[in-house]
Short mmCIF file of C-alpha atoms in Angstrom, two decimals:
data_model
loop_
_atom_site.label_atom_id
_atom_site.label_comp_id
_atom_site.label_asym_id
_atom_site.label_seq_id
_atom_site.Cartn_x
_atom_site.Cartn_y
_atom_site.Cartn_z
CA MET A 182 -75.29 -9.85 -28.73
CA LEU A 183 -78.11 -11.92 -27.07
CA SER A 184 -77.16 -13.90 -24.23
CA THR A 185 -77.98 -15.18 -20.58
CA ASP A 186 -77.06 -17.30 -18.33
CA ASN A 187 -79.26 -20.43 -18.84
CA HIS A 188 -79.31 -21.70 -15.40
CA ALA A 189 -80.63 -18.64 -13.93
CA PRO A 190 -84.40 -17.47 -13.96
CA LEU A 191 -84.97 -14.77 -15.85
CA ARG A 192 -85.34 -11.31 -14.23
CA ARG A 193 -87.89 -8.86 -15.76
CA THR A 194 -87.84 -4.87 -15.49
CA PRO A 195 -90.65 -2.84 -14.17
CA LEU A 196 -91.67 -2.32 -17.94
CA TYR A 197 -91.91 -6.06 -18.83
CA GLY A 198 -95.91 -6.05 -18.70
CA LEU A 199 -95.67 -2.88 -21.03
CA HIS A 200 -93.62 -4.67 -23.46
CA VAL A 201 -95.71 -7.44 -23.88
CA SER A 202 -98.91 -5.69 -24.08
CA LEU A 203 -97.12 -3.51 -27.00
CA GLY A 204 -96.25 -6.74 -28.74
CA GLY A 205 -92.77 -6.91 -28.02
CA LYS A 206 -90.71 -10.26 -28.70
CA MET A 207 -89.21 -11.09 -25.39
CA VAL A 208 -85.53 -13.13 -25.59
CA PRO A 209 -82.80 -13.47 -22.82
CA PHE A 210 -80.49 -10.74 -22.69
CA ALA A 211 -77.87 -10.03 -19.57
CA GLY A 212 -80.09 -12.33 -17.09
CA TYR A 213 -83.27 -10.44 -18.22
CA ASP A 214 -86.58 -11.12 -20.33
CA MET A 215 -85.90 -7.79 -22.97
CA PRO A 216 -87.75 -7.09 -26.13
CA VAL A 217 -85.61 -7.60 -28.95
CA GLN A 218 -88.33 -5.96 -31.17
CA TYR A 219 -91.92 -4.88 -31.60
CA PRO A 220 -94.27 -5.38 -34.36
CA ALA A 221 -93.04 -2.68 -36.49
CA GLY A 222 -89.46 -4.59 -36.66
CA VAL A 223 -86.08 -3.57 -36.14
CA LEU A 224 -85.44 -1.59 -39.53
CA LYS A 225 -88.55 0.62 -38.94
CA GLU A 226 -87.66 1.00 -35.43
CA HIS A 227 -84.05 1.89 -36.16
CA LEU A 228 -85.09 4.42 -38.76
CA HIS A 229 -87.86 5.89 -36.59
CA THR A 230 -85.11 6.81 -33.92
CA ARG A 231 -82.94 8.51 -36.48
CA ALA A 232 -86.10 10.55 -37.68
CA SER A 233 -88.45 11.01 -34.76
CA ALA A 234 -88.02 9.57 -31.19
CA GLY A 235 -87.40 6.19 -29.54
CA LEU A 236 -88.36 4.67 -26.38
CA PHE A 237 -85.84 2.03 -24.79
CA ASP A 238 -86.21 0.25 -21.62
CA VAL A 239 -82.59 0.23 -20.14
CA SER A 240 -84.06 -1.05 -16.70
CA HIS A 241 -81.52 -3.80 -16.49
CA MET A 242 -78.30 -1.44 -16.32
CA GLY A 243 -77.09 -1.18 -12.64
CA GLN A 244 -77.57 2.41 -10.91
CA ILE A 245 -75.33 3.01 -8.21
CA ALA A 246 -75.01 5.93 -5.92
CA LEU A 247 -71.71 6.61 -4.53
CA ARG A 248 -72.07 8.76 -1.26
CA PRO A 249 -68.73 10.41 0.57
CA LYS A 250 -68.54 9.58 4.07
CA SER A 251 -67.00 13.07 4.76
CA GLY A 252 -69.97 14.60 3.02
CA ARG A 253 -67.70 16.29 0.18
CA VAL A 254 -68.43 15.39 -3.29
CA GLU A 255 -64.72 15.68 -4.37
CA ASP A 256 -63.76 12.78 -1.63
CA ALA A 257 -66.01 10.30 -3.52
CA ALA A 258 -64.20 11.39 -6.71
CA ARG A 259 -60.93 10.87 -5.52
CA ALA A 260 -61.81 7.55 -4.30
CA LEU A 261 -63.40 6.51 -7.58
CA GLU A 262 -60.20 7.81 -9.23
CA ARG A 263 -58.57 4.84 -7.74
CA LEU A 264 -60.59 2.44 -9.73
CA VAL A 265 -60.65 4.36 -13.39
CA PRO A 266 -58.35 6.47 -15.51
CA GLN A 267 -60.84 9.58 -15.80
CA ASP A 268 -60.37 12.63 -14.29
CA ILE A 269 -63.74 12.69 -11.85
CA LEU A 270 -62.50 15.48 -9.79
CA ALA A 271 -62.99 17.70 -12.72
CA ILE A 272 -66.68 16.82 -13.48
CA ALA A 273 -68.74 19.66 -12.18
CA PRO A 274 -71.90 19.51 -10.52
CA GLY A 275 -74.90 18.79 -12.83
CA ARG A 276 -72.48 16.92 -15.50
CA GLN A 277 -71.34 13.26 -16.41
CA ARG A 278 -68.43 11.59 -17.96
CA TYR A 279 -68.14 8.46 -19.60
CA ALA A 280 -65.28 5.88 -17.67
CA GLN A 281 -63.99 2.45 -17.51
CA PHE A 282 -63.02 0.39 -14.61
CA THR A 283 -59.88 -1.26 -15.31
CA ASN A 284 -57.90 -4.20 -13.94
CA ALA A 285 -54.29 -4.53 -12.87
CA ASP A 286 -53.35 -5.90 -16.65
CA GLY A 287 -54.92 -2.40 -17.89
CA GLY A 288 -57.90 -4.45 -19.41
CA ILE A 289 -61.54 -2.73 -19.14
CA LEU A 290 -63.88 -4.60 -16.46
CA ASP A 291 -66.59 -2.62 -17.40
CA ASP A 292 -67.48 0.74 -19.06
CA LEU A 293 -69.74 3.31 -16.87
CA MET A 294 -71.30 6.68 -16.64
CA VAL A 295 -70.39 8.89 -13.64
CA ALA A 296 -72.54 11.89 -12.93
CA ASN A 297 -71.85 14.63 -10.02
CA PHE A 298 -75.01 15.19 -8.34
CA GLY A 299 -73.54 17.97 -5.95
CA ASP A 300 -73.54 15.79 -2.92
CA HIS A 301 -72.65 12.21 -4.19
CA LEU A 302 -72.01 10.54 -7.54
CA PHE A 303 -74.25 8.83 -9.44
CA LEU A 304 -73.32 5.58 -11.79
CA VAL A 305 -74.94 3.82 -14.39
CA VAL A 306 -73.07 0.24 -15.23
CA ASN A 307 -73.61 -2.46 -17.37
CA ALA A 308 -76.47 -5.04 -16.59
CA ALA A 309 -74.06 -8.23 -16.99
CA ARG A 310 -71.45 -6.51 -14.86
CA LYS A 311 -73.71 -4.59 -12.23
CA ASP A 312 -73.26 -7.10 -9.35
CA ALA A 313 -69.51 -7.54 -10.03
CA ASP A 314 -69.18 -3.55 -10.34
CA GLU A 315 -70.96 -3.42 -7.03
CA ALA A 316 -68.52 -5.78 -5.37
CA HIS A 317 -65.94 -4.14 -6.81
CA LEU A 318 -66.81 -0.51 -5.27
CA ARG A 319 -67.50 -2.47 -1.95
CA ALA A 320 -64.36 -4.02 -1.95
CA HIS A 321 -62.16 -1.02 -2.92
CA LEU A 322 -64.02 2.31 -1.37
CA SER A 323 -66.27 1.34 1.60
CA GLY A 324 -63.73 3.11 3.72
CA ASP A 325 -64.35 6.62 2.03
CA CYS A 326 -68.04 5.72 0.56
CA VAL A 327 -71.37 4.49 1.02
CA ILE A 328 -71.85 2.29 -1.95
CA ASP A 329 -76.08 2.62 -2.41
CA SER A 330 -77.53 -0.02 -5.11
CA LEU A 331 -80.60 1.95 -6.47
CA ALA A 332 -82.16 -1.48 -7.30
CA ASP A 333 -85.78 0.38 -6.92
CA ARG A 334 -85.49 2.50 -9.80
CA ALA A 335 -85.99 1.87 -13.67
CA LEU A 336 -84.03 3.34 -16.37
CA ILE A 337 -85.50 4.58 -19.78
CA ALA A 338 -84.02 6.26 -22.63
CA LEU A 339 -85.59 8.69 -25.02
CA GLN A 340 -83.48 8.99 -28.16
CA GLY A 341 -83.84 11.01 -31.52
CA PRO A 342 -84.06 14.34 -32.83
CA LYS A 343 -88.00 14.87 -31.46
CA ALA A 344 -86.65 13.66 -28.21
CA GLU A 345 -86.28 16.98 -26.56
CA SER A 346 -89.79 18.27 -27.83
CA ALA A 347 -91.24 15.02 -26.56
CA LEU A 348 -89.56 15.33 -23.07
CA ALA A 349 -89.91 19.06 -22.60
CA LYS A 350 -93.87 18.69 -22.51
CA LEU A 351 -92.98 16.68 -19.30
CA CYS A 352 -90.18 18.47 -17.84
CA ALA A 353 -89.24 22.12 -18.09
CA ALA A 354 -85.52 21.82 -17.78
CA ALA A 355 -85.39 19.49 -20.76
CA PRO A 356 -84.80 22.16 -23.66
CA SER A 357 -82.09 23.90 -21.53
CA MET A 358 -80.01 20.99 -20.84
CA THR A 359 -77.09 20.11 -23.34
CA PHE A 360 -74.90 17.17 -24.13
CA MET A 361 -73.73 15.26 -20.77
CA ASP A 362 -75.71 17.61 -18.34
CA ALA A 363 -77.36 15.21 -15.52
CA GLY A 364 -79.18 15.77 -12.40
CA PRO A 365 -82.32 15.38 -10.37
CA HIS A 366 -85.22 16.87 -12.54
CA GLU A 367 -89.32 16.21 -12.20
CA VAL A 368 -90.57 14.50 -15.05
CA ALA A 369 -94.37 14.33 -15.35
CA GLY A 370 -94.26 15.32 -11.69
CA LEU A 371 -92.22 12.27 -10.62
CA PRO A 372 -88.71 12.82 -8.94
CA CYS A 373 -86.29 11.57 -11.70
CA PHE A 374 -82.74 11.93 -12.61
CA VAL A 375 -82.51 13.04 -16.11
CA SER A 376 -78.89 13.13 -18.23
CA ARG A 377 -78.71 14.43 -21.97
CA SER A 378 -77.01 11.29 -23.07
CA GLY A 379 -77.47 8.16 -24.62
CA TYR A 380 -76.31 5.13 -26.94
CA THR A 381 -77.73 5.85 -30.48
CA GLY A 382 -75.40 8.77 -31.74
CA GLU A 383 -78.90 10.76 -31.48
CA ASP A 384 -79.67 13.57 -29.28
CA GLY A 385 -81.90 12.31 -26.37
CA PHE A 386 -81.86 11.29 -22.97
CA GLU A 387 -81.83 8.95 -20.08
CA ILE A 388 -84.40 9.07 -17.29
CA SER A 389 -83.81 7.07 -13.91
CA VAL A 390 -87.56 6.82 -12.38
CA PRO A 391 -88.79 5.26 -9.59
CA ALA A 392 -89.81 1.65 -10.58
CA GLY A 393 -93.08 1.70 -9.54
CA ASP A 394 -93.79 4.98 -11.64
CA ALA A 395 -91.82 3.57 -14.71
CA GLU A 396 -94.79 2.21 -16.81
CA ARG A 397 -96.86 5.39 -16.16
CA LEU A 398 -94.15 7.68 -17.22
CA ALA A 399 -93.52 5.22 -20.47
CA LYS A 400 -96.97 5.17 -21.31
CA THR A 401 -96.98 9.12 -21.35
CA LEU A 402 -94.38 9.52 -23.31
CA LEU A 403 -95.57 6.89 -25.95
CA GLU A 404 -98.83 8.85 -26.09
CA ASN A 405 -96.75 11.15 -28.19
CA PRO A 406 -97.23 10.57 -31.80
CA ASP A 407 -93.40 11.15 -32.51
CA VAL A 408 -92.42 8.40 -29.89
CA MET A 409 -92.24 4.51 -30.85
CA PRO A 410 -90.98 1.58 -28.49
CA ILE A 411 -87.60 0.45 -29.86
CA GLY A 412 -86.22 -3.05 -28.72
CA LEU A 413 -82.67 -4.57 -28.42
CA GLY A 414 -82.20 -5.26 -31.93
CA ALA A 415 -82.46 -1.64 -33.06
CA ARG A 416 -80.35 -0.48 -30.01
CA ASP A 417 -77.69 -2.75 -31.26
CA SER A 418 -77.56 -1.34 -34.97
CA LEU A 419 -77.93 2.19 -33.70
CA ARG A 420 -74.98 2.05 -31.42
CA LEU A 421 -73.08 0.30 -34.14
CA GLU A 422 -73.84 3.06 -36.54
CA ALA A 423 -72.59 5.49 -34.11
CA GLY A 424 -69.39 3.64 -33.30
CA LEU A 425 -70.16 2.89 -29.97
CA CYS A 426 -68.33 -0.11 -27.92
CA LEU A 427 -70.54 -2.84 -26.65
CA TYR A 428 -68.98 -4.31 -23.29
CA GLY A 429 -68.08 -8.02 -23.68
CA HIS A 430 -67.80 -7.72 -27.26
CA ASP A 431 -65.77 -4.62 -28.55
CA ILE A 432 -64.19 -4.18 -25.20
CA ASP A 433 -63.44 -6.67 -22.15
CA THR A 434 -60.83 -7.68 -19.98
CA THR A 435 -58.17 -8.15 -22.88
CA THR A 436 -58.48 -4.70 -23.94
CA THR A 437 -56.68 -1.40 -22.93
CA PRO A 438 -58.49 1.97 -23.66
CA VAL A 439 -55.79 2.98 -26.08
CA GLU A 440 -56.39 -0.52 -28.03
CA ALA A 441 -60.43 0.39 -27.67
CA ALA A 442 -59.74 3.81 -29.33
CA LEU A 443 -61.21 5.44 -26.10
CA GLU A 444 -57.84 7.51 -25.51
CA TRP A 445 -60.17 10.80 -25.71
CA SER A 446 -62.04 9.31 -22.59
CA VAL A 447 -58.95 9.47 -20.44
CA GLN A 448 -58.21 13.21 -19.64
CA LYS A 449 -54.68 14.42 -19.69
CA SER A 450 -54.56 15.18 -15.78
CA ARG A 451 -54.42 11.24 -15.32
CA ARG A 452 -51.86 10.80 -18.06
CA THR A 453 -47.94 11.13 -17.82
CA GLY A 454 -47.02 14.52 -16.90
CA GLY A 455 -50.54 15.54 -15.54
CA MET A 456 -51.61 16.47 -12.23
CA ARG A 457 -52.71 13.08 -10.90
CA PRO A 458 -50.91 10.79 -13.46
CA GLY A 459 -51.83 7.08 -12.93
CA GLY A 460 -52.95 5.51 -9.45
CA PHE A 461 -55.54 3.43 -11.32
CA PRO A 462 -55.50 -0.47 -11.82
CA GLY A 463 -53.10 -1.22 -14.98
CA ALA A 464 -52.01 2.39 -14.98
CA GLU A 465 -48.34 1.37 -15.74
CA LYS A 466 -49.62 -0.72 -18.90
CA ILE A 467 -52.09 2.02 -20.15
CA LEU A 468 -49.66 5.09 -19.72
CA ALA A 469 -47.28 2.78 -21.75
CA HIS A 470 -49.74 2.58 -24.32
CA PHE A 471 -50.20 6.41 -24.43
CA ASP A 472 -46.53 7.18 -24.52
CA HIS A 473 -45.32 4.25 -26.84
CA GLY A 474 -48.72 3.39 -28.77
CA ALA A 475 -50.21 -0.24 -28.69
CA SER A 476 -50.00 -2.97 -30.70
CA ARG A 477 -53.49 -2.95 -32.05
CA ARG A 478 -56.43 -0.70 -32.60
CA ARG A 479 -60.39 -0.67 -32.66
CA VAL A 480 -61.21 0.41 -36.19
CA GLY A 481 -64.55 0.93 -38.32
CA LEU A 482 -64.85 -1.35 -41.11
CA ARG A 483 -66.97 -0.95 -44.35
CA ALA A 484 -67.50 -3.86 -46.50
CA GLU A 485 -67.33 -3.20 -50.22
CA GLY A 486 -70.27 -5.44 -51.14
CA ARG A 487 -73.89 -5.92 -49.49
CA ALA A 488 -73.15 -9.08 -47.20
CA PRO A 489 -73.05 -7.93 -43.70
CA VAL A 490 -69.76 -8.83 -41.73
CA ARG A 491 -70.63 -10.20 -38.41
CA GLU A 492 -68.77 -10.61 -34.95
CA GLY A 493 -66.25 -13.24 -35.07
CA ALA A 494 -64.99 -13.23 -38.52
CA LEU A 495 -61.55 -13.15 -39.03
CA LEU A 496 -59.49 -10.41 -40.82
CA PHE A 497 -56.91 -10.78 -43.25
CA ALA A 498 -54.25 -8.56 -44.86
CA ASP A 499 -54.57 -10.55 -48.23
CA ALA A 500 -57.55 -12.11 -50.37
CA THR A 501 -56.05 -15.37 -50.50
CA VAL A 502 -52.98 -16.16 -48.22
CA GLY A 503 -51.64 -15.49 -44.63
CA GLU A 504 -52.72 -16.10 -41.35
CA PRO A 505 -55.65 -13.96 -39.71
CA ILE A 506 -54.23 -10.51 -38.44
CA GLY A 507 -57.49 -9.58 -36.74
CA LYS A 508 -61.14 -10.19 -35.66
CA VAL A 509 -64.30 -8.27 -36.19
CA THR A 510 -65.94 -7.59 -32.68
CA SER A 511 -69.65 -5.93 -34.09
CA GLY A 512 -70.98 -6.20 -37.22
CA GLY A 513 -74.41 -6.14 -39.23
CA PHE A 514 -76.27 -4.19 -41.66
CA GLY A 515 -76.32 -0.39 -41.07
CA PRO A 516 -80.20 0.73 -41.73
CA SER A 517 -79.28 4.49 -42.06
CA LEU A 518 -76.52 3.61 -44.67
CA ASN A 519 -78.27 0.94 -46.36
CA ALA A 520 -74.86 -0.84 -46.25
CA PRO A 521 -73.23 -3.01 -43.89
CA VAL A 522 -70.80 -1.59 -41.02
CA ALA A 523 -68.56 -3.32 -38.77
CA MET A 524 -65.91 -2.84 -36.08
CA GLY A 525 -62.80 -4.74 -35.17
CA TYR A 526 -59.25 -5.04 -33.91
CA VAL A 527 -56.25 -5.03 -36.40
CA PRO A 528 -52.64 -4.34 -35.99
CA THR A 529 -52.06 -0.52 -35.44
CA SER A 530 -49.68 -0.78 -38.54
CA GLN A 531 -52.73 -1.51 -40.55
CA SER A 532 -55.18 0.55 -38.97
CA ALA A 533 -55.19 3.83 -40.99
CA LEU A 534 -58.14 4.94 -42.96
CA GLY A 535 -58.46 3.34 -46.35
CA THR A 536 -56.46 0.38 -45.36
CA LYS A 537 -57.86 -2.59 -47.67
CA LEU A 538 -58.45 -5.81 -45.68
CA PHE A 539 -60.57 -9.18 -46.34
CA ALA A 540 -63.02 -10.88 -43.70
CA GLU A 541 -63.58 -14.32 -43.78
CA VAL A 542 -67.32 -14.87 -44.69
CA ARG A 543 -68.67 -18.27 -45.51
CA SER A 544 -65.10 -19.64 -46.48
CA GLN A 545 -64.70 -16.71 -48.70
CA ARG A 546 -62.82 -13.64 -48.38
CA LEU A 547 -64.67 -10.32 -48.74
CA PRO A 548 -62.88 -7.03 -49.24
CA LEU A 549 -63.29 -3.98 -46.73
CA GLN A 550 -61.95 -1.08 -45.96
CA VAL A 551 -60.81 0.63 -42.73
CA ALA A 552 -63.32 3.26 -42.16
CA ALA A 553 -63.74 6.53 -40.00
CA MET A 554 -66.45 6.29 -36.88
CA PRO A 555 -69.02 7.16 -36.18
CA PHE A 556 -70.45 5.75 -39.59
CA VAL A 557 -73.68 8.21 -38.99
CA LYS A 558 -72.71 11.63 -37.92
CA ASN A 559 -74.01 11.95 -34.26
CA THR A 560 -76.33 14.65 -33.56
CA TYR A 561 -75.71 15.61 -29.57
CA LYS A 562 -76.89 18.83 -28.52
CA ARG A 563 -73.56 20.85 -27.37
#
């Protein structure tokens, strides 16, 4: 999970000083110096988020405004639909949607969130891809849109069953928001963009705040005894339990949305027979996967023993013989389940729930089963 370009100096988010003051163990991640954990440790941080509320610094993510030159947000939506297979036109003002940039072969260049702010679109993209994503947008959409990189903003996530009560003290609109609502709101008197979403499977919010105000807002939230700072280690175990993809691991340029079990994210309007089918990079291959199926599929995996099955482990159909049929893309121990969990790719013919497989760990083949995801039931406020 943790990697960076060894030749480039690490960047720091506006909350770097706060992380250090809180005892955060800093590590390289996506070109940034980020906290992997705090003194409480990954296990306690994970369980606290599931039981109460966790505060995450996700300021390394990219924030981009897509402003239509015509002044009509639907023109920005139509333009963006040239790059993603999702129905962007149907996103109502004050709502957001999960999407993917695809390439000519149907692979995923990045996954992102797209919100309709009424007069423009607001995008959040992955840290390791944000420069490439911005260049991609400029190369293809500059005729229709002004692409505005919001590098002067930080991004923090407040996640867990007590996230609403914690944010409600600072943002009057928080309790009335439902899952995937998004828009400008005042938080502690600051001009923020707030979405009711996250990356843990829990109810929660993501808050875009001017960089200069980020530390003050984070400290104010942390004054609430229900709120604990959470590092990248627990962020990874939380999203794994939630069955959520990590770009560069579970999805990349070699995987299509159908192979990645992300069919739910592509609306019928963009599929064969829909109102606006295709028209995005790789549409021929992706729509063929919808119409005829793909040869492989991302699945959840539960080991029968206690040993975690990590990323990169090869998967086999037999305990002793045969060539590998797939590979684990994310894996570790699920603290909420007190058991190991993983996900990976297998032939579609062997992707049914309950299918028995074997993972190679330290030269031994350990038994596991294809399991339903999410591993932990999500608690989004619908």
